[in-house]
PDB file of N, CA and C in Angstrom:
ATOM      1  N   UNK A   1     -14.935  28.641 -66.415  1.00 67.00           N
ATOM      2  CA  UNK A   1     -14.366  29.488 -65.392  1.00 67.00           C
ATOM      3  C   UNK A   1     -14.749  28.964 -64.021  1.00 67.00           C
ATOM      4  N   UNK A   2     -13.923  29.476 -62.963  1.00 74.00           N
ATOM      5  CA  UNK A   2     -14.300  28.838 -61.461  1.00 74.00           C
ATOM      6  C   UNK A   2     -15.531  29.498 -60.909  1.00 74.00           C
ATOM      7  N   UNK A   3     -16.445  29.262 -60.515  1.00 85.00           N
ATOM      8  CA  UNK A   3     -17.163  29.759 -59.971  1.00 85.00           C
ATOM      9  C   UNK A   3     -17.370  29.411 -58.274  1.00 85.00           C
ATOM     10  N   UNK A   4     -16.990  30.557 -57.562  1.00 83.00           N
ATOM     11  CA  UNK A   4     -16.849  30.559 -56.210  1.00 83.00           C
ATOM     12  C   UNK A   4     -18.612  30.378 -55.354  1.00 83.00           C
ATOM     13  N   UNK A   5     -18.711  30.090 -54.682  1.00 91.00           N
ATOM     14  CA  UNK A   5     -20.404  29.697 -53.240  1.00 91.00           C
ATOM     15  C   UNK A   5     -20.121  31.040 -52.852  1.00 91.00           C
ATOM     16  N   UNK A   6     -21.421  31.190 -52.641  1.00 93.00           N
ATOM     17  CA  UNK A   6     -22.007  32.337 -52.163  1.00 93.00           C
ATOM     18  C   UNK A   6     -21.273  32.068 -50.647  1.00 93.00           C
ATOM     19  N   UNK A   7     -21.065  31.209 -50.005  1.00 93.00           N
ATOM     20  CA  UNK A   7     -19.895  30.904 -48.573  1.00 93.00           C
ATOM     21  C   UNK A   7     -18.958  31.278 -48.536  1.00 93.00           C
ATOM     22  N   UNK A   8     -18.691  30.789 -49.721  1.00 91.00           N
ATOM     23  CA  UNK A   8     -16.303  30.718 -49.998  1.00 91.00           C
ATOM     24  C   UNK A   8     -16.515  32.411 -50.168  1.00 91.00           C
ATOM     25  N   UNK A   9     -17.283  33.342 -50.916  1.00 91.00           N
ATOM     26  CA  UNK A   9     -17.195  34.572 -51.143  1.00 91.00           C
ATOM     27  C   UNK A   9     -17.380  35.377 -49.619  1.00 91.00           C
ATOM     28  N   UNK A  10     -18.171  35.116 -48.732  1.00 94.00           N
ATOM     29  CA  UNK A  10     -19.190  35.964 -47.459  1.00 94.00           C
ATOM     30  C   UNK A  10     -17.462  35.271 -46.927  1.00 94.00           C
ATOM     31  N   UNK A  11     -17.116  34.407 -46.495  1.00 94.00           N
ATOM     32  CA  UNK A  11     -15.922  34.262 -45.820  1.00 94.00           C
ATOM     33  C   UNK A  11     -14.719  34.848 -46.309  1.00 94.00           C
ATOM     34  N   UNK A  12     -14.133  34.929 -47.729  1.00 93.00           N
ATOM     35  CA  UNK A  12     -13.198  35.535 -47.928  1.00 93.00           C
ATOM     36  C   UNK A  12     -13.630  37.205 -47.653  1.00 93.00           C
ATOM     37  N   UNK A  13     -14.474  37.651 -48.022  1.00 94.00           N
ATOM     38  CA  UNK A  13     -15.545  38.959 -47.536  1.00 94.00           C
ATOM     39  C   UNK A  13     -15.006  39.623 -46.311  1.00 94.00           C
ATOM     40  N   UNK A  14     -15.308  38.684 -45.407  1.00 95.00           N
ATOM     41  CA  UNK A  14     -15.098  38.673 -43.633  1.00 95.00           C
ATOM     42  C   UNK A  14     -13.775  38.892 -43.365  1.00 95.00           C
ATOM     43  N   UNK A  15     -12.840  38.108 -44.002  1.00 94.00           N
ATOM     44  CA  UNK A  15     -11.528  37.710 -43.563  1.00 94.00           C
ATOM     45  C   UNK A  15     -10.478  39.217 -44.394  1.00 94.00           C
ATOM     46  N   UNK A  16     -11.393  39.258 -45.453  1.00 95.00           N
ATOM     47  CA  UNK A  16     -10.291  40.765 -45.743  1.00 95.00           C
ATOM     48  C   UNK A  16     -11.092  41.829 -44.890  1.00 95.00           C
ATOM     49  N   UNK A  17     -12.214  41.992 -44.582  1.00 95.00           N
ATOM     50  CA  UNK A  17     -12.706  42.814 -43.767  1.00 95.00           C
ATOM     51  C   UNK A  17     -11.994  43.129 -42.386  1.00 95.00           C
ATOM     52  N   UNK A  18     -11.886  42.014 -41.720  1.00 95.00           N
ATOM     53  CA  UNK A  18     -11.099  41.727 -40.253  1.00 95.00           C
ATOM     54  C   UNK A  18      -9.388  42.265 -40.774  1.00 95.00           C
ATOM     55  N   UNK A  19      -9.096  41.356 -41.679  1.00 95.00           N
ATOM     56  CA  UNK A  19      -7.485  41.698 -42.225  1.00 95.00           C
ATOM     57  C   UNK A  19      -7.450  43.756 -42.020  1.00 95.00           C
ATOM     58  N   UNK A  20      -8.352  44.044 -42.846  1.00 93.00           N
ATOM     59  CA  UNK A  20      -8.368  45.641 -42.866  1.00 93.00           C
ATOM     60  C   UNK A  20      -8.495  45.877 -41.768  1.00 93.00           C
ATOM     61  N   UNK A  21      -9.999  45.667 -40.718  1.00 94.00           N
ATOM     62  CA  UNK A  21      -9.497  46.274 -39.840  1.00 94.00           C
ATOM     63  C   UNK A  21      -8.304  45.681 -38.485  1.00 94.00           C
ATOM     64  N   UNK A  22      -7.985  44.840 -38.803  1.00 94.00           N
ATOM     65  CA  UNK A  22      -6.825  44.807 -38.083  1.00 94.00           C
ATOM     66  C   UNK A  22      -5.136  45.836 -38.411  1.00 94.00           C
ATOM     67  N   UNK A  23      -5.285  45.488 -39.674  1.00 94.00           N
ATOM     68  CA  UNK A  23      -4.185  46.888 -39.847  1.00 94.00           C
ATOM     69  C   UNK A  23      -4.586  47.910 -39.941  1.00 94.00           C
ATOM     70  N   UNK A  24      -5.726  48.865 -39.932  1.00 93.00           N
ATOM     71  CA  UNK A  24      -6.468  49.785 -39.368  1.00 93.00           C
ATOM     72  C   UNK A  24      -6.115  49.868 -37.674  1.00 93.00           C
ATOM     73  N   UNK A  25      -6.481  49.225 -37.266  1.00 94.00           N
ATOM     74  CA  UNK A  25      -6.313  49.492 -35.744  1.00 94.00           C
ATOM     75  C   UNK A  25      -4.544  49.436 -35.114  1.00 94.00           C
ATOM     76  N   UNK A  26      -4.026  48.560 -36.276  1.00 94.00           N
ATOM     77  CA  UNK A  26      -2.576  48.203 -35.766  1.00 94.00           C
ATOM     78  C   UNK A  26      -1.954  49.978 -35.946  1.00 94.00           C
ATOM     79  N   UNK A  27      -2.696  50.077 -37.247  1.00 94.00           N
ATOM     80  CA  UNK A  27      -1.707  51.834 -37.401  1.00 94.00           C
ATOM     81  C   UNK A  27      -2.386  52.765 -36.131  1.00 94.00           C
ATOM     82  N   UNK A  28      -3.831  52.754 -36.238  1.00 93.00           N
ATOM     83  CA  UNK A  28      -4.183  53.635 -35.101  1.00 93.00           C
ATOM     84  C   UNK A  28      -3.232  53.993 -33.321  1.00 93.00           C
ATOM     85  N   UNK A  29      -2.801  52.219 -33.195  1.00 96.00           N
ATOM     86  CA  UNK A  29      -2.159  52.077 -31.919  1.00 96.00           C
ATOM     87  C   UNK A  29      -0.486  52.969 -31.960  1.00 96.00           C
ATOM     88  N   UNK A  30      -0.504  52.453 -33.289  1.00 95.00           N
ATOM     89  CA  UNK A  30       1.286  53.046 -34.017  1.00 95.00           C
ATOM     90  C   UNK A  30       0.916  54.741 -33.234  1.00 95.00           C
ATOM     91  N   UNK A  31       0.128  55.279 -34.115  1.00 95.00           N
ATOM     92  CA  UNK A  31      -0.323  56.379 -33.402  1.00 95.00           C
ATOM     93  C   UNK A  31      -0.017  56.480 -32.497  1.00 95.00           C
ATOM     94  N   UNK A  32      -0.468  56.417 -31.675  1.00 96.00           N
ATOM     95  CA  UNK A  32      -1.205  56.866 -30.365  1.00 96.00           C
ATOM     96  C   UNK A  32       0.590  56.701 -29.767  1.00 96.00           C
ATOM     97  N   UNK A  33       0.988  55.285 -29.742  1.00 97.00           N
ATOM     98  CA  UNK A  33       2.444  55.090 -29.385  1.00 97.00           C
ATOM     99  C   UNK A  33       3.150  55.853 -29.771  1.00 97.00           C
ATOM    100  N   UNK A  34       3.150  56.533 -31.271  1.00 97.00           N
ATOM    101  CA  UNK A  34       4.229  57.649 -31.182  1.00 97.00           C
ATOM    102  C   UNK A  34       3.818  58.843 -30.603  1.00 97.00           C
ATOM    103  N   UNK A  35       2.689  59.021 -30.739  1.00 97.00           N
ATOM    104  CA  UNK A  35       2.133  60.697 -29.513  1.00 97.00           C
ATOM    105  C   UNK A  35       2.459  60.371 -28.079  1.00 97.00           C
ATOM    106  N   UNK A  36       2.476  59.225 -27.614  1.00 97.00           N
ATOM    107  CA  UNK A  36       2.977  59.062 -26.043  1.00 97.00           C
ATOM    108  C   UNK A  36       4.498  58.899 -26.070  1.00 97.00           C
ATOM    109  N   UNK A  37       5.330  58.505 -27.216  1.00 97.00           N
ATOM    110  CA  UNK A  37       6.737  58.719 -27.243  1.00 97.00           C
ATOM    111  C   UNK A  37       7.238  60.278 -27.250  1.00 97.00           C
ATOM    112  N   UNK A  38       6.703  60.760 -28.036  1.00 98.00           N
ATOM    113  CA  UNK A  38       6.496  62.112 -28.055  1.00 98.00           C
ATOM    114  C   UNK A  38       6.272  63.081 -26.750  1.00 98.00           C
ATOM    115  N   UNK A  39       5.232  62.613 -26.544  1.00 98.00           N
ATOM    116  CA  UNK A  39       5.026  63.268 -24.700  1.00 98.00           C
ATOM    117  C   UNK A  39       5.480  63.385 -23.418  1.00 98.00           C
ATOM    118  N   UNK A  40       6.228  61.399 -23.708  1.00 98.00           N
ATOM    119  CA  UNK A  40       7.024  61.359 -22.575  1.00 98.00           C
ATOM    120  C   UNK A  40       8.757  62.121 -22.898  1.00 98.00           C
ATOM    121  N   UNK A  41       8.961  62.246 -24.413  1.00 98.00           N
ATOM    122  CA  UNK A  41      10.726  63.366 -24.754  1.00 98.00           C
ATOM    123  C   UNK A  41       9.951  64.390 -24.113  1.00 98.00           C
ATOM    124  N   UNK A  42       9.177  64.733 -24.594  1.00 98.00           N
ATOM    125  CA  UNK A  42       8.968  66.525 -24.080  1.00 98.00           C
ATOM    126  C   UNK A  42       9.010  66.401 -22.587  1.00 98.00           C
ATOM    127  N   UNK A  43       8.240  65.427 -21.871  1.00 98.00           N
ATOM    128  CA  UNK A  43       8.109  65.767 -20.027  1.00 98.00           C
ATOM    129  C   UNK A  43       9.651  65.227 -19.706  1.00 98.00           C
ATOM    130  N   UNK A  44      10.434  64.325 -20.542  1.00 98.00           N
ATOM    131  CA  UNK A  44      12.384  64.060 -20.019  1.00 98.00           C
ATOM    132  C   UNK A  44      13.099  65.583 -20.230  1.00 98.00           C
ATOM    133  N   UNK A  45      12.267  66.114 -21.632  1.00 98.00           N
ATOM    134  CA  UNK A  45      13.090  67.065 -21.878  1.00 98.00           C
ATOM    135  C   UNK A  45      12.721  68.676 -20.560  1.00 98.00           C
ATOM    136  N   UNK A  46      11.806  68.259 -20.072  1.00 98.00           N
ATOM    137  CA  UNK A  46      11.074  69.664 -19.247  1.00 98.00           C
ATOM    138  C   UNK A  46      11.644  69.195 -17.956  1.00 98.00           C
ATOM    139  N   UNK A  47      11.474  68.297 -17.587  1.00 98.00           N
ATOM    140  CA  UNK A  47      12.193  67.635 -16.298  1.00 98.00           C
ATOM    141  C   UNK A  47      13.926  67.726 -16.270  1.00 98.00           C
ATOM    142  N   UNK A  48      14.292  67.363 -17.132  1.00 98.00           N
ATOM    143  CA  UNK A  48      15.727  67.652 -17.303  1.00 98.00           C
ATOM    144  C   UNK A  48      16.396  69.404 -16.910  1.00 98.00           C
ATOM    145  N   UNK A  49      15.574  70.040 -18.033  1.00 98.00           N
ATOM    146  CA  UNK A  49      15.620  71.544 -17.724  1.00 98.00           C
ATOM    147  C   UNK A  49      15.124  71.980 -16.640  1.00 98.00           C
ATOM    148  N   UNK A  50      14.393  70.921 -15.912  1.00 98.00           N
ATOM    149  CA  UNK A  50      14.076  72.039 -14.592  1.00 98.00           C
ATOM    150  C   UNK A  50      15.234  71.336 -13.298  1.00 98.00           C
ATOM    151  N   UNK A  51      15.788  70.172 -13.914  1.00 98.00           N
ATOM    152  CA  UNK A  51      16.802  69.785 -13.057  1.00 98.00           C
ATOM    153  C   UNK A  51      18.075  70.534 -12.825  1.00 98.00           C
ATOM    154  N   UNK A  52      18.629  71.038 -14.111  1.00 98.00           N
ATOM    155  CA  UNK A  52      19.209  71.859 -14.235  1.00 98.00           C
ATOM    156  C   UNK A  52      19.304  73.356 -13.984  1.00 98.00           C
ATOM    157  N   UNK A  53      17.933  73.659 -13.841  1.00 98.00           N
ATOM    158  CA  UNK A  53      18.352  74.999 -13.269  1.00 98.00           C
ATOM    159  C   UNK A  53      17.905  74.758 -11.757  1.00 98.00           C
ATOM    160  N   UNK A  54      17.598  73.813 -11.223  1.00 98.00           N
ATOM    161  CA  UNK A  54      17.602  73.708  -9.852  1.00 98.00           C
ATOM    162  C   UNK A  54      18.988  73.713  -8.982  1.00 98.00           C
ATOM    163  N   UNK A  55      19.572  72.290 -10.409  1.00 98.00           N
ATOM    164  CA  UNK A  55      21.242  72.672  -9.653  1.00 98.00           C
ATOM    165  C   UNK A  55      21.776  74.104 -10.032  1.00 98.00           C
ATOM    166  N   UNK A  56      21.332  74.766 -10.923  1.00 98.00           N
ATOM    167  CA  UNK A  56      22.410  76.446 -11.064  1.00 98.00           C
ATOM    168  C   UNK A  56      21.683  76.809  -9.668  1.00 98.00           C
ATOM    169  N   UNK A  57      20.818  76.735  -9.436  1.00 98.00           N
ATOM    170  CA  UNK A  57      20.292  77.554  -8.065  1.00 98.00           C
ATOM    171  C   UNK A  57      21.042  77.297  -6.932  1.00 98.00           C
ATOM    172  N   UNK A  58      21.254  75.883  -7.104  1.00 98.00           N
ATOM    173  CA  UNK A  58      21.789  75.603  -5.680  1.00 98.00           C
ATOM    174  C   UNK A  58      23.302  75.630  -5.572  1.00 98.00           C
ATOM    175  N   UNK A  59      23.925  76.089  -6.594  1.00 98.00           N
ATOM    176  CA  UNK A  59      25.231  76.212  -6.490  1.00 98.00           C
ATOM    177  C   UNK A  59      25.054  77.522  -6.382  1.00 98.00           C
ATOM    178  N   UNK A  60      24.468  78.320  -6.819  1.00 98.00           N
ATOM    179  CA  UNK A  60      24.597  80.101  -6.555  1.00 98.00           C
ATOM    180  C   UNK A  60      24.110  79.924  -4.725  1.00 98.00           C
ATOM    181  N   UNK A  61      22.977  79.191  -4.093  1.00 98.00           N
ATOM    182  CA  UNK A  61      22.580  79.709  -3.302  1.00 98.00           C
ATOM    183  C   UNK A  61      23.935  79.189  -1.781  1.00 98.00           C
ATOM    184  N   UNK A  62      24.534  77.767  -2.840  1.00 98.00           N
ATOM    185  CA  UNK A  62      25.645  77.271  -2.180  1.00 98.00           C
ATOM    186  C   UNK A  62      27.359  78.479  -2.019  1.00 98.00           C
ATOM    187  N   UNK A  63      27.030  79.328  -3.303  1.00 98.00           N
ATOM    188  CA  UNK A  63      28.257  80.180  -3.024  1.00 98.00           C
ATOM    189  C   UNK A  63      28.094  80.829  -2.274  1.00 98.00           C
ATOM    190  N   UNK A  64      27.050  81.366  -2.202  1.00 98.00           N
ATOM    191  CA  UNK A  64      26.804  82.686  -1.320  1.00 98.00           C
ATOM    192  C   UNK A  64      26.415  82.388   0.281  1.00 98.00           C
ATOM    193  N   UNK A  65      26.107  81.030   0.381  1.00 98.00           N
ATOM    194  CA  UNK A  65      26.331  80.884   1.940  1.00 98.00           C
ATOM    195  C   UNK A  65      27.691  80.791   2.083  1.00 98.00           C
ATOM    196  N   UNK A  66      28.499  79.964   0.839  1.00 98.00           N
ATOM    197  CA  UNK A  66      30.355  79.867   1.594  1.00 98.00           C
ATOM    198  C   UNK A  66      30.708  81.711   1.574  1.00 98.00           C
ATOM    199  N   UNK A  67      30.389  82.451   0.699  1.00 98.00           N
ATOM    200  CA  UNK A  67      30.817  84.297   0.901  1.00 98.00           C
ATOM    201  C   UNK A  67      30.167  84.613   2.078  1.00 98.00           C
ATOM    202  N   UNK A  68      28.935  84.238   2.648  1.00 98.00           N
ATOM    203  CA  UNK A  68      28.499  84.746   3.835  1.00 98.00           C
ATOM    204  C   UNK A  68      29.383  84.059   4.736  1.00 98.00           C
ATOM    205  N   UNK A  69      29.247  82.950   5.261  1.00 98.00           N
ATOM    206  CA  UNK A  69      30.691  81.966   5.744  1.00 98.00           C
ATOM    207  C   UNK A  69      31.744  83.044   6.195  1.00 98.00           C
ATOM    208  N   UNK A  70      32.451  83.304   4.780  1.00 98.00           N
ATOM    209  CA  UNK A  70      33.469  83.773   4.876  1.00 98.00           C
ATOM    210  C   UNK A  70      33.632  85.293   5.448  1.00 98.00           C
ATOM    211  N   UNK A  71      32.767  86.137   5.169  1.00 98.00           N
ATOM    212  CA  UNK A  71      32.542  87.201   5.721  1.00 98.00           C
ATOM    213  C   UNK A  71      32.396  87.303   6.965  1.00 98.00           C
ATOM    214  N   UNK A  72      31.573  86.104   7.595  1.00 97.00           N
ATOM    215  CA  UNK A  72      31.221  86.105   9.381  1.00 97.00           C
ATOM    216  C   UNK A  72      32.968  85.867   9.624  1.00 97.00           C
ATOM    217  N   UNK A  73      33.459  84.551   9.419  1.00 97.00           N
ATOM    218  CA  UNK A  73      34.794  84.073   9.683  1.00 97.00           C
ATOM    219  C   UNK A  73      35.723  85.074   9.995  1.00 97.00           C
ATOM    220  N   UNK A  74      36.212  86.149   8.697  1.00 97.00           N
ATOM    221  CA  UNK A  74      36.521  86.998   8.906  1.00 97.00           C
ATOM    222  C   UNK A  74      36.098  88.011   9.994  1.00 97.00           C
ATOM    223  N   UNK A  75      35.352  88.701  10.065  1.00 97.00           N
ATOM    224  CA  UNK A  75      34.563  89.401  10.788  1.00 97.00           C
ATOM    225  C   UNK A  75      35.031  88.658  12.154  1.00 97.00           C
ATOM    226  N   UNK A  76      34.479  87.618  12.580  1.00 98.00           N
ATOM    227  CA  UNK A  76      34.908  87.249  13.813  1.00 98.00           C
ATOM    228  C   UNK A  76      36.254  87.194  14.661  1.00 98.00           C
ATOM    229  N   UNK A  77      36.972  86.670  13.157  1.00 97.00           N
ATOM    230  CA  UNK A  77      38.241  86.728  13.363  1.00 97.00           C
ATOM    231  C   UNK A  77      38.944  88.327  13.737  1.00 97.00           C
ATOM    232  N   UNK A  78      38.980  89.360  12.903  1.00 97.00           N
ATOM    233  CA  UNK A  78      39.040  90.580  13.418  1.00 97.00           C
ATOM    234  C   UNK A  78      38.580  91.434  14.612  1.00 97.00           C
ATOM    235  N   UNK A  79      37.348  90.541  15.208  1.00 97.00           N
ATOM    236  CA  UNK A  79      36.808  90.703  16.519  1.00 97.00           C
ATOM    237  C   UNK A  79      37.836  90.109  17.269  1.00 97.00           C
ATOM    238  N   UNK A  80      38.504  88.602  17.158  1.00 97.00           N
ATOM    239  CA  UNK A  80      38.981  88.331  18.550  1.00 97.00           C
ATOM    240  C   UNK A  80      40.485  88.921  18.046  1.00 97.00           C
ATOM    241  N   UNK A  81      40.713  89.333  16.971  1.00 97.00           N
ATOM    242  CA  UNK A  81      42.174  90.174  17.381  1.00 97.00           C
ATOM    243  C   UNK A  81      41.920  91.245  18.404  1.00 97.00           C
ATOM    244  N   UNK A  82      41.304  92.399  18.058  1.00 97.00           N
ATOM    245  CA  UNK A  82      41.241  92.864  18.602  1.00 97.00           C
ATOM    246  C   UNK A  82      40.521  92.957  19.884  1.00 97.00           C
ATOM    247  N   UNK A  83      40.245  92.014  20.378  1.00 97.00           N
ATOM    248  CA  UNK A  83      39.912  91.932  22.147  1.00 97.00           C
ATOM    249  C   UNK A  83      41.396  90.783  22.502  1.00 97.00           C
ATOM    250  N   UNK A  84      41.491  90.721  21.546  1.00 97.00           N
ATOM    251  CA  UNK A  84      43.107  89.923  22.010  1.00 97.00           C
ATOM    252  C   UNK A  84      44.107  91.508  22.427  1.00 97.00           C
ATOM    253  N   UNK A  85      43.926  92.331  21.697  1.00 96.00           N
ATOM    254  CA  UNK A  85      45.105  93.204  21.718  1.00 96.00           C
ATOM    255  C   UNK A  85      44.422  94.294  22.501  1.00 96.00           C
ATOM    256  N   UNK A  86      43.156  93.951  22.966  1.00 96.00           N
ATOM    257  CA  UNK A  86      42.701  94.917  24.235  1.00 96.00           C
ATOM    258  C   UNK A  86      42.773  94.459  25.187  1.00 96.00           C
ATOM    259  N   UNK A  87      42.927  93.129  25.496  1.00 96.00           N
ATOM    260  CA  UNK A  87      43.446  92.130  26.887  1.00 96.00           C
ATOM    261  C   UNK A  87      45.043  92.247  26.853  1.00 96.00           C
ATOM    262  N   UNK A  88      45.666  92.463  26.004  1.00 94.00           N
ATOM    263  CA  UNK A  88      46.790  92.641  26.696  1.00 94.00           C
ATOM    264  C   UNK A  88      46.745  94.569  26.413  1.00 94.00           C
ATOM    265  N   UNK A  89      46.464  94.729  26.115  1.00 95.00           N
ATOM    266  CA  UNK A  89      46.783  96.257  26.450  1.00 95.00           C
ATOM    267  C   UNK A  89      46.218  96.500  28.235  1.00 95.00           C
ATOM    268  N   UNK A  90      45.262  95.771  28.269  1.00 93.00           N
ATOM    269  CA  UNK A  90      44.538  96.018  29.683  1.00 93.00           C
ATOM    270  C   UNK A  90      45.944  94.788  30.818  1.00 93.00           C
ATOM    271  N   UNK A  91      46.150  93.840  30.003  1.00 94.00           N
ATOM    272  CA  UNK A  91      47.378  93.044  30.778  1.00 94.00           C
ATOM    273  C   UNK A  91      48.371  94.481  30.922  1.00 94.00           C
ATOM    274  N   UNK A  92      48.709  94.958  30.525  1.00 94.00           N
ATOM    275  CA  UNK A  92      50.056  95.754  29.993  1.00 94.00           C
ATOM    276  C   UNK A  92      49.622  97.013  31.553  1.00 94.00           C
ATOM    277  N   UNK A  93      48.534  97.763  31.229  1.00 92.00           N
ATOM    278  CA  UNK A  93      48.451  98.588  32.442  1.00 92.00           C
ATOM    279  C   UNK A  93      47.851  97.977  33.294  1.00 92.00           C
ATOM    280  N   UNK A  94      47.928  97.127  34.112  1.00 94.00           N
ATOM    281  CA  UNK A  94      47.362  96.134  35.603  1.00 94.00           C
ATOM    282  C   UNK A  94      48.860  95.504  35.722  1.00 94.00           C
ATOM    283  N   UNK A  95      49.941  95.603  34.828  1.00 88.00           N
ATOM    284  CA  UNK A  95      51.373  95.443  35.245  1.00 88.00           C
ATOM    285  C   UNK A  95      51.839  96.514  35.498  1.00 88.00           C
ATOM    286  N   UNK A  96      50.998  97.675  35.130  1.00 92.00           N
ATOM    287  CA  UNK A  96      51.329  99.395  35.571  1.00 92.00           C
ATOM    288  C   UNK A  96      51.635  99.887  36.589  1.00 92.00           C
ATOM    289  N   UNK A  97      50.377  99.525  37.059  1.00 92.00           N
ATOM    290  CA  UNK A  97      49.123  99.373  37.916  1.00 92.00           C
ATOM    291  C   UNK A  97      50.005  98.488  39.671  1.00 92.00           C
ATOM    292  N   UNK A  98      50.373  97.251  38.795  1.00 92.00           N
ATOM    293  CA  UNK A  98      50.604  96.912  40.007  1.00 92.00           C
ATOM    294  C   UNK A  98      52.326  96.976  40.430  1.00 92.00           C
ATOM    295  N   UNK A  99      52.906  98.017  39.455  1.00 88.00           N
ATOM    296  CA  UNK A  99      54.310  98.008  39.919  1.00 88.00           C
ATOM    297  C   UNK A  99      53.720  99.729  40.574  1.00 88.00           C
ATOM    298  N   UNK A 100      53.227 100.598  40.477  1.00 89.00           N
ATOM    299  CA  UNK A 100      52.845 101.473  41.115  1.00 89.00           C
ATOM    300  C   UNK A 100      52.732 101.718  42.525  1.00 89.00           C
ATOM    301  N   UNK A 101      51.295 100.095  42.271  1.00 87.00           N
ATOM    302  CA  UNK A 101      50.898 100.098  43.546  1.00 87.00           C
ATOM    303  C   UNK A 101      52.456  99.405  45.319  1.00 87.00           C
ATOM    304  N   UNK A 102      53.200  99.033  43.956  1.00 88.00           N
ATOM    305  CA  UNK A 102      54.269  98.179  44.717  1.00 88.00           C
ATOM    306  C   UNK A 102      55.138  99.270  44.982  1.00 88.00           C
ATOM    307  N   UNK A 103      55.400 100.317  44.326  1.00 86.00           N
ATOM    308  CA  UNK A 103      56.367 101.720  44.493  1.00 86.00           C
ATOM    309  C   UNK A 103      55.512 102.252  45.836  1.00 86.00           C
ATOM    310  N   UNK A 104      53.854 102.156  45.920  1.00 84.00           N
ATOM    311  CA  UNK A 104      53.448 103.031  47.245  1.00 84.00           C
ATOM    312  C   UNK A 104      53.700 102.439  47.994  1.00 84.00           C
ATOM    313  N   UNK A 105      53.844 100.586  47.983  1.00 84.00           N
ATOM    314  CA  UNK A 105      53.813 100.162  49.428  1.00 84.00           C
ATOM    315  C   UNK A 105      55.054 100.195  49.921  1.00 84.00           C
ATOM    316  N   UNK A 106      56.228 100.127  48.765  1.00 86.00           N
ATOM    317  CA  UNK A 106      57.710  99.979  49.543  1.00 86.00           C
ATOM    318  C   UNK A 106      58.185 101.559  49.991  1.00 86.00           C
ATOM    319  N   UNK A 107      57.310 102.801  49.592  1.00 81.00           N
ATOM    320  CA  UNK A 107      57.703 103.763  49.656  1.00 81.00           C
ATOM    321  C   UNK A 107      57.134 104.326  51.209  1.00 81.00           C
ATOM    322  N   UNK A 108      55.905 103.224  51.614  1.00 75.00           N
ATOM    323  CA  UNK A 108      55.309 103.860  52.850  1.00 75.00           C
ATOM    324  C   UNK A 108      55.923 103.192  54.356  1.00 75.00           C
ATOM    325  N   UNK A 109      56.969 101.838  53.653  1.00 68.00           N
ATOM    326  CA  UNK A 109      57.455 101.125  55.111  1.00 68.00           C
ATOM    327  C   UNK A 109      58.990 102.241  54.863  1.00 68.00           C
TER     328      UNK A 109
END
């Protein structure tokens, strides 16, 4: 039968020792790489969702400045009608006013 040295044995010894722990450590890293794959979906997936309701916010907070918008617009607009239609109502009697005043003066020569 072959009989192996107390060398050839302490080295093959070593070399499956190292072999083990090298795929020992190779799985450990596997690890660790899938818990940080893992960590970084969950912080895409939390970041995503908070992107999203940032934009619902800002489209609600975007409507409601165009309804406020629109409410002043309006509003203003109904203001200058009506100082439109109180300038000529005030045009309307100062043409009263001054055919009156034109009846006293032709009435006093």
């Amino acid at each position: 039968m072959f009989r192996l040295s107390q060398e050839t044995i302490a080295i093959v010894t070593v070399g499956l020792a190292l072999a083990g722990l090298g795929i020992t450590s190779d799985n450990g890293i596997r690890d660790e790489i899938q818990a940080v794959r893992s960590e970084m979906q969950a912080m895409r997936a939390e970041a995503r969702a908070d992107r999203e309701a940032l934009r619902t916010e800002a489209r609600a907070d975007r409507e409601a400045l165009r309804t406020e918008a629109r409410a002043d617009r309006e509003a203003w607009q109904a203001e200058a009608r009506a100082l439109r239609a109180e300038a000529a109502a005030d045009r309307e009697a100062l043409g009263r006013l001054t055919g009156i005043v034109e009846e006293v003066r032709t009435a006093r020569r």
